[in-house]
Coordinates of C-alpha atoms in Angstrom, one line a residue:
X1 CA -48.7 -211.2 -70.1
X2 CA -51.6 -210.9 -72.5
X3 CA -55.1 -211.7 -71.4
X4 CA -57.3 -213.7 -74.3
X5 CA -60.7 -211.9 -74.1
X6 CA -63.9 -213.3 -75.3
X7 CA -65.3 -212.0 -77.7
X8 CA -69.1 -211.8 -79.0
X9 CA -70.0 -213.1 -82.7
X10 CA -70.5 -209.9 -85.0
X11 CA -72.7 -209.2 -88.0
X12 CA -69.8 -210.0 -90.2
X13 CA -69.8 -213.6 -88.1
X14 CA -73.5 -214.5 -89.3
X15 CA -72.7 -212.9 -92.7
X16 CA -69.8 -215.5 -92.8
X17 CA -71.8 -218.1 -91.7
X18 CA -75.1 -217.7 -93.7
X19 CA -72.8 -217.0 -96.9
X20 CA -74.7 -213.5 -97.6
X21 CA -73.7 -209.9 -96.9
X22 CA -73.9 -208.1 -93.5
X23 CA -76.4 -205.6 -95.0
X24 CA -78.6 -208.6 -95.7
X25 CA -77.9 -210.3 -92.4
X26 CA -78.9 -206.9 -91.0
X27 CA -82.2 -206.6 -92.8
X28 CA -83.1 -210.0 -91.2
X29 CA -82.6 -209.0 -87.8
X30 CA -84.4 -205.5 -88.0
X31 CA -87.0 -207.5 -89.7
X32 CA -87.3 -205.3 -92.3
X33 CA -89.1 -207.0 -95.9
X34 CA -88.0 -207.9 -99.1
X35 CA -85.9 -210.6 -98.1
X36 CA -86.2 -213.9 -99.6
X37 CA -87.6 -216.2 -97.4
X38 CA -85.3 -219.2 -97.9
X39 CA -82.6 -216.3 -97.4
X40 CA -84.5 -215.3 -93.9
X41 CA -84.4 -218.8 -92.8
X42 CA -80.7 -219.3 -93.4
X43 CA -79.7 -216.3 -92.0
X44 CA -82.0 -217.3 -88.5
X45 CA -80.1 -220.8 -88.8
X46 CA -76.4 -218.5 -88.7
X47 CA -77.8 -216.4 -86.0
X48 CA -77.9 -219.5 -83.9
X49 CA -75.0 -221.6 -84.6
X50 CA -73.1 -218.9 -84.3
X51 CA -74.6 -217.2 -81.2
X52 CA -75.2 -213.7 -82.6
X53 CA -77.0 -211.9 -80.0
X54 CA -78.2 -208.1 -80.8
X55 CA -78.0 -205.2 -79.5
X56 CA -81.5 -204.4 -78.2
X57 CA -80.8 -200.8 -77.5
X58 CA -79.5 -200.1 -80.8
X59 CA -81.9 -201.6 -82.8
X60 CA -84.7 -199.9 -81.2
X61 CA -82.5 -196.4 -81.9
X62 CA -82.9 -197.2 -85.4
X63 CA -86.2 -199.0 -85.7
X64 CA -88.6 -197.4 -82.6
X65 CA -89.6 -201.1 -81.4
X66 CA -88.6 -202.8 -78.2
X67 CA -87.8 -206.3 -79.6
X68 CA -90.3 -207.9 -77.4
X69 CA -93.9 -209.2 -77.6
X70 CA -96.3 -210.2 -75.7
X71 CA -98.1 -214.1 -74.9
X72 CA -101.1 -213.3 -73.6
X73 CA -103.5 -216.4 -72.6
X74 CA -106.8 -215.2 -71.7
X75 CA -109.8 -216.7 -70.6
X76 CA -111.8 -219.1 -67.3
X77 CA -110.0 -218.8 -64.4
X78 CA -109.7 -222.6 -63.9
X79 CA -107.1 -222.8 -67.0
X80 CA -104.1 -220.7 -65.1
X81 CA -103.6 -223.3 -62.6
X82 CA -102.9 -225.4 -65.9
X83 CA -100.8 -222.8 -67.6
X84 CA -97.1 -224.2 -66.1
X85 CA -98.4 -227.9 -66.4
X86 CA -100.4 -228.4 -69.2
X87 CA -98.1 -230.1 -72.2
X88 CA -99.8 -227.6 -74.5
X89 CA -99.5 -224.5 -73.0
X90 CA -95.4 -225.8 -72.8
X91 CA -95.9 -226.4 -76.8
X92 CA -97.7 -223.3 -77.7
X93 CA -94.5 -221.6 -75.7
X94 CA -91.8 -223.4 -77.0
X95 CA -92.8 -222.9 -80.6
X96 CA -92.9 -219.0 -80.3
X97 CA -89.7 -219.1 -78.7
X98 CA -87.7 -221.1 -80.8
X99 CA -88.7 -218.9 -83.7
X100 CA -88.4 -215.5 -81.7
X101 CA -85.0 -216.4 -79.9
X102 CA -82.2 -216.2 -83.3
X103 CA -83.9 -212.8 -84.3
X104 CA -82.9 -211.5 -80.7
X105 CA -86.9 -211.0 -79.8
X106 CA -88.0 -211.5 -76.1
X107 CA -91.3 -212.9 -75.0
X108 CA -93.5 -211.6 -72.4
X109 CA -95.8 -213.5 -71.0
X110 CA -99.3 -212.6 -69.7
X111 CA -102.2 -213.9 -68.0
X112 CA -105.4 -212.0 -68.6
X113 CA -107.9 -214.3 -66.2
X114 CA -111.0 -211.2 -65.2
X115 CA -112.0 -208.0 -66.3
X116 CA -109.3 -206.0 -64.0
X117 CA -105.9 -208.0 -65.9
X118 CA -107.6 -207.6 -69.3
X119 CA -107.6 -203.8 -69.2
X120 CA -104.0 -204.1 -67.9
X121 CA -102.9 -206.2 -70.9
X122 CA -105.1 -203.3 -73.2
X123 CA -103.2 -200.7 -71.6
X124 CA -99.6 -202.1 -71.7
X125 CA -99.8 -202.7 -75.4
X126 CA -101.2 -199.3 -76.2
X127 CA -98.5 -197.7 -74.4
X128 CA -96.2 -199.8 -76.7
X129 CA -94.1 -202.1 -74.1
X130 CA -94.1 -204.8 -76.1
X131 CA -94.4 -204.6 -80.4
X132 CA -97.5 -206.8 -80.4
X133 CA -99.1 -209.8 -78.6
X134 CA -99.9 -213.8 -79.9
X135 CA -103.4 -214.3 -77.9
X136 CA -104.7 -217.9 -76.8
X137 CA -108.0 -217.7 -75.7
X138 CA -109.4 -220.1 -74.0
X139 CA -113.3 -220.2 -74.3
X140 CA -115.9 -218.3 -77.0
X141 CA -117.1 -215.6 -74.6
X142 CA -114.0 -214.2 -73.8
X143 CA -114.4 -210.6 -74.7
X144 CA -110.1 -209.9 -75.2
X145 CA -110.2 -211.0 -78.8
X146 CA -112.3 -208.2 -79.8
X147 CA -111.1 -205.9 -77.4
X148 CA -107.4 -205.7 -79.1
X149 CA -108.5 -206.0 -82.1
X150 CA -110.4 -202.2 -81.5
X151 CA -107.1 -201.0 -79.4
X152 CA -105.3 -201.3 -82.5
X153 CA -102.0 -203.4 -81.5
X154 CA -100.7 -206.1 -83.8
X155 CA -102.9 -208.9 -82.6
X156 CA -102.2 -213.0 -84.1
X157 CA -104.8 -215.4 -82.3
X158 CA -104.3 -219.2 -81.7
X159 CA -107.2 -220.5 -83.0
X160 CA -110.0 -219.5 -84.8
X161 CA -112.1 -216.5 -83.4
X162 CA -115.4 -217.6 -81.9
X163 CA -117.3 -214.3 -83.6
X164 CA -115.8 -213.3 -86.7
X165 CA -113.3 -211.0 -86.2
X166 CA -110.5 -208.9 -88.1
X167 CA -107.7 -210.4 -86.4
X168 CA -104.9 -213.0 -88.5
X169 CA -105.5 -216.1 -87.0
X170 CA -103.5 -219.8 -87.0
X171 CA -105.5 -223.1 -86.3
X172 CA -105.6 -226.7 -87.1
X173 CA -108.4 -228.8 -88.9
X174 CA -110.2 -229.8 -85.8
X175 CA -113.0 -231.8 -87.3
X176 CA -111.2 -233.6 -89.8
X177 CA -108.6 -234.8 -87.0
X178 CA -112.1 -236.1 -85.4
X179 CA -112.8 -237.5 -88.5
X180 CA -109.5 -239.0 -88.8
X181 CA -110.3 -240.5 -85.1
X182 CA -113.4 -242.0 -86.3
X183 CA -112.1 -243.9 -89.0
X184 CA -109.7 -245.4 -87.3
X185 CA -111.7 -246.9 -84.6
X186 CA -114.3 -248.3 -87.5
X187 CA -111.5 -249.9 -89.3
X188 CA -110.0 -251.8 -86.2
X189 CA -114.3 -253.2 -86.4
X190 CA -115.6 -251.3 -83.1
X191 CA -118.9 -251.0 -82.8
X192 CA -119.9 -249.2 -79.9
X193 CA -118.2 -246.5 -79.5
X194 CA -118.3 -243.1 -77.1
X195 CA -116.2 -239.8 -76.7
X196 CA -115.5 -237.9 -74.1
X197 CA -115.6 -234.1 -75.3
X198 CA -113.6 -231.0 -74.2
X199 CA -115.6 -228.0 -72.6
X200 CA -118.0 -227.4 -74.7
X201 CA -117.4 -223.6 -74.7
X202 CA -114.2 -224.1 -76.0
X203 CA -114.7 -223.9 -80.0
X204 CA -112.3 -226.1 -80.9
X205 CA -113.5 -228.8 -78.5
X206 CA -117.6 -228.0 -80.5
X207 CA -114.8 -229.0 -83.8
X208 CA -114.2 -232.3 -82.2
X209 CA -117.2 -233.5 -81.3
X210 CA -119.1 -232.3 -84.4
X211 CA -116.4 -233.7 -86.5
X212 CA -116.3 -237.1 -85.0
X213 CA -120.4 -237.3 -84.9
X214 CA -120.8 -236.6 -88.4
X215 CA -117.5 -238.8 -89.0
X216 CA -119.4 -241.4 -86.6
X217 CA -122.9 -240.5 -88.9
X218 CA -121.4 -241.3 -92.1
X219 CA -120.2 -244.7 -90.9
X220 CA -123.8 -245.7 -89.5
X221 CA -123.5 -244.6 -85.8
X222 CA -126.8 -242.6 -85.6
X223 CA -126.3 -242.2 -81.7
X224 CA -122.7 -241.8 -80.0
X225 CA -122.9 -241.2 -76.3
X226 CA -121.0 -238.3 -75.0
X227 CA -119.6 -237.2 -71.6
X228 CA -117.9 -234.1 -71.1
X229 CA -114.1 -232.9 -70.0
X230 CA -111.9 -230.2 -69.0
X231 CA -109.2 -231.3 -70.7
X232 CA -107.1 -233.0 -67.6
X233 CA -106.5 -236.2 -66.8
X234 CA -108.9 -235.7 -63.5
X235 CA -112.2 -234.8 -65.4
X236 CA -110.9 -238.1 -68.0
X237 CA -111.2 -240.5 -65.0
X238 CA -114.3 -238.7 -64.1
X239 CA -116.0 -238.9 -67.9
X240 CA -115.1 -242.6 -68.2
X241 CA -116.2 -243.9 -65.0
X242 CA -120.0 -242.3 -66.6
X243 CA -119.3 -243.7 -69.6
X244 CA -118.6 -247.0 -68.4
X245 CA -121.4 -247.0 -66.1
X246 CA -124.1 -245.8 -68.4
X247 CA -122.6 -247.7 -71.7
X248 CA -120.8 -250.7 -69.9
X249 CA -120.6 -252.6 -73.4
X250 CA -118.0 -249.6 -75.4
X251 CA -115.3 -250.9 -77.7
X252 CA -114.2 -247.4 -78.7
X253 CA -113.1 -244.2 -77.3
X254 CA -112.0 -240.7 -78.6
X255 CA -111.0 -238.6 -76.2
X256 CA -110.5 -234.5 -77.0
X257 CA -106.8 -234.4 -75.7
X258 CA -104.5 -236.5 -74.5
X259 CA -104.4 -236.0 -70.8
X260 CA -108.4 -236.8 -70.8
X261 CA -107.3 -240.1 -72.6
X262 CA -104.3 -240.8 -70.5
X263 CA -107.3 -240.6 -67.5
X264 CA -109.8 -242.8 -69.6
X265 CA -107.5 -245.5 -70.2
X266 CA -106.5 -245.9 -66.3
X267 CA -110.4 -246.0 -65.4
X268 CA -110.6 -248.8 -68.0
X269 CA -108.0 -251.1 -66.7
X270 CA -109.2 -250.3 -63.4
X271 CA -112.4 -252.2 -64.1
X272 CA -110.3 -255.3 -66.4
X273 CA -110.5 -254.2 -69.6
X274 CA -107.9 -254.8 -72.3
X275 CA -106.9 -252.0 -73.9
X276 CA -106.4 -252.5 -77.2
X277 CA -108.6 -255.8 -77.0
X278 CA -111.2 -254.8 -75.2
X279 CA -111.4 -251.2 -75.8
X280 CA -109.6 -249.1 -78.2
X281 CA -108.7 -245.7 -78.0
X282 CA -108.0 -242.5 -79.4
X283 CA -106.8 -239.2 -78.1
X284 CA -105.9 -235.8 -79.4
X285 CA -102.8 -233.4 -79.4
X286 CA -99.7 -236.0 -79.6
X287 CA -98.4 -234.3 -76.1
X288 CA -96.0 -235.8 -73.7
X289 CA -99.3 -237.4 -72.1
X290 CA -99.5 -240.1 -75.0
X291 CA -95.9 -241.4 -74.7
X292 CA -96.8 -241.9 -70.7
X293 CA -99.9 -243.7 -71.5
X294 CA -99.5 -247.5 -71.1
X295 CA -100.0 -248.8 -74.0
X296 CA -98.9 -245.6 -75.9
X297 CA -101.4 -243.9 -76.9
X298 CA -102.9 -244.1 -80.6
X299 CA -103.8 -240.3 -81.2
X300 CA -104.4 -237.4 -83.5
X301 CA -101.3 -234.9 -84.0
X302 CA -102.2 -231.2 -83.5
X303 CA -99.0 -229.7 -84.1
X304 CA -98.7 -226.8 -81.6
X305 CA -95.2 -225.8 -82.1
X306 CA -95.4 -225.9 -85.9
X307 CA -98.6 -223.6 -85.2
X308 CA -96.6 -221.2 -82.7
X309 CA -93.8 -220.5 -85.1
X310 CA -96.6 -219.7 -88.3
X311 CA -98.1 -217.1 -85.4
X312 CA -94.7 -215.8 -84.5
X313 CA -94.2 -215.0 -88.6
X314 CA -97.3 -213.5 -88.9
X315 CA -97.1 -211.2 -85.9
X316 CA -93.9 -210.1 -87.2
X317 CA -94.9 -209.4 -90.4
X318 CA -98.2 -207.5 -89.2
X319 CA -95.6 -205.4 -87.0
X320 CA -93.7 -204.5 -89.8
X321 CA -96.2 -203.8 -92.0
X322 CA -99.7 -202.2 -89.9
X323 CA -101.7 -202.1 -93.1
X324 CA -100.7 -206.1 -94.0
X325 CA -104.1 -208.1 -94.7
X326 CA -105.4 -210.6 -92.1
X327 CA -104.7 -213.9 -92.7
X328 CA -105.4 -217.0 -91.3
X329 CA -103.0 -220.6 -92.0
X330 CA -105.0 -223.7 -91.2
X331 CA -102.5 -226.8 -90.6
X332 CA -104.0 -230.2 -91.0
X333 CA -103.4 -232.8 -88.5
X334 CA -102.2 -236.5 -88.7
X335 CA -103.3 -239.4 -87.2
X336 CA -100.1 -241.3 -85.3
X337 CA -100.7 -244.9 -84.4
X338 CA -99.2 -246.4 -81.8
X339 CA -100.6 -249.4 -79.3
X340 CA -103.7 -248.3 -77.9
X341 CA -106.0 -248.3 -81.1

């Protein structure tokens, strides 16, 4: 009696599949350059419909990487209790990993919170675990940034670098997503209108609030009161019951993320107000937290997994090529309307 066996897709499977040659299909996968993008692309779409999964140990043989890198998020010690609950941190991952996962590359995640962790995260890429690391870093003093970027590894940031720096970098147009916040709430006719900001060591949270005061500026709003967040729902209760008790007479709101929004707009109801009616707002991300919000929330798009993926290309392209130029990609958000503004 004959046993059917299962048998694992093959190069000449994708080949098949992608309509190219195995030589090409195995130039994709090794990551080695001079393939036409469009080419790479199908060739990643093959991988995954037909569940190709490499050989790890063979391909470092012939290439002398390990098929991994490294996330590393780095920063205050009051953002790793967010790092499993916070819908962008889930974003950031699920972008890297969607790209990463068809070329066979594994993801190693790391938290670098004080002094002691970031010289373990130094040392592990220096002794070449991993091929190179995608770094979030949380606020403008941390010290990691600059750190890898004199150890040597390949290095792509999310966000722009608080200090200039020789590092590729991927990052969104914060101020003119603030900008795209104020105009909004000045074309629905408010008139008094606040913001509660991110911390403000946090660059891109400096982005927002800049961007929407000089949005605010242009528009007539000499003054715009101001409250700040740490970017949970928690500190958005917090910000608005000030707000509210200081400035009891807002129409308007833009909040720095979501989840502070998602906070704001349960303080408001709390104390009668109509949200649209009475008071609209804005957020910022387009997370899970704006489609929990009742009334959905009204908010700018920061499109994190869009962003992961670009950092994912880049760090693969800096590992295959060391001497590559830095470059940074700047993606420019969208403003998604929904009930709330």
């Amino acid at each position: 009696m004959r046993e059917d066996r299962l048998v694992s897709p093959t190069l000449e499977d994708v080949a098949r599949a992608a309509g190219v040659s195995r030589a090409t299909v195995s130039r994709v996968i090794n990551g080695i350059r001079n393939v036409d993008p469009e080419i790479q692309e199908t060739v990643r779409q093959a991988v995954a419909a037909v569940g190709y999964v490499p050989n790890r140990a063979a391909r470092s043989l012939v290439t002398g990487k390990t098929g991994s890198i490294a996330l590393v998020v780095s920063g205050a010690g009051h953002f790793f209790a967010r790092v499993f609950t916070d819908p962008f941190f889930g974003r950031v991952v699920s972008g890297i990993s969607g790209h990463l996962r068809p070329l066979g590359v594994h993801l190693v995640l790391m938290l670098a919170e004080a002094a002691d962790a970031r010289a373990q995260v130094i040392d592990y890429l220096r002794q070449g675990h991993v091929d190179g690391a995608i770094l979030v870093s949380t606020h403008a003093e941390d010290p990691l940034p600059a750190q890898l970027v004199e150890s040597g590894p390949p290095v792509v940031l999310f966000a722009r670098p608080a200090q200039p720096l020789r590092i590729s970098y991927v990052d969104v147009a914060h101020s003119a997503g603030a900008r795209l916040a104020a105009d909004h709430l000045i074309a629905r006719g408010c008139e008094r209108v606040a913001t509660i900001s991110g911390p403000l060591d946090v660059p891109a949270s400096l982005e927002r609030l800049s961007g929407f005061r000089e949005a605010m500026a242009r528009h007539g709003h000499a003054y715009i009161p101001s409250v700040e967040g740490n970017f949970t729902q928690e500190s958005g209760e917090q910000a608005m019951e000030r707000l509210l008790a200081d400035h009891p007479g807002i129409d308007g709101l833009f909040a720095g993320n979501d989840l502070m929004a998602q906070g704001a707009l349960l303080v408001a109801q709390s104390h009668g107000l109509r949200v649209p009616h009475d008071l609209a707002v804005v957020g910022f991300d387009d997370s899970s937290a704006a489609l929990a919000c009742r009334p959905p929330l009204t908010t700018v798009r920061h499109p994190v997994e869009d962003m992961s993926a670009e950092m994912s290309r880049l760090l693969l392209a800096h590992i295959e090529d060391p001497d590559r130029r830095v470059t940074s990609v700047i993606f420019e958000p969208d403003l998604v309307i929904r009930q709330s503004a």
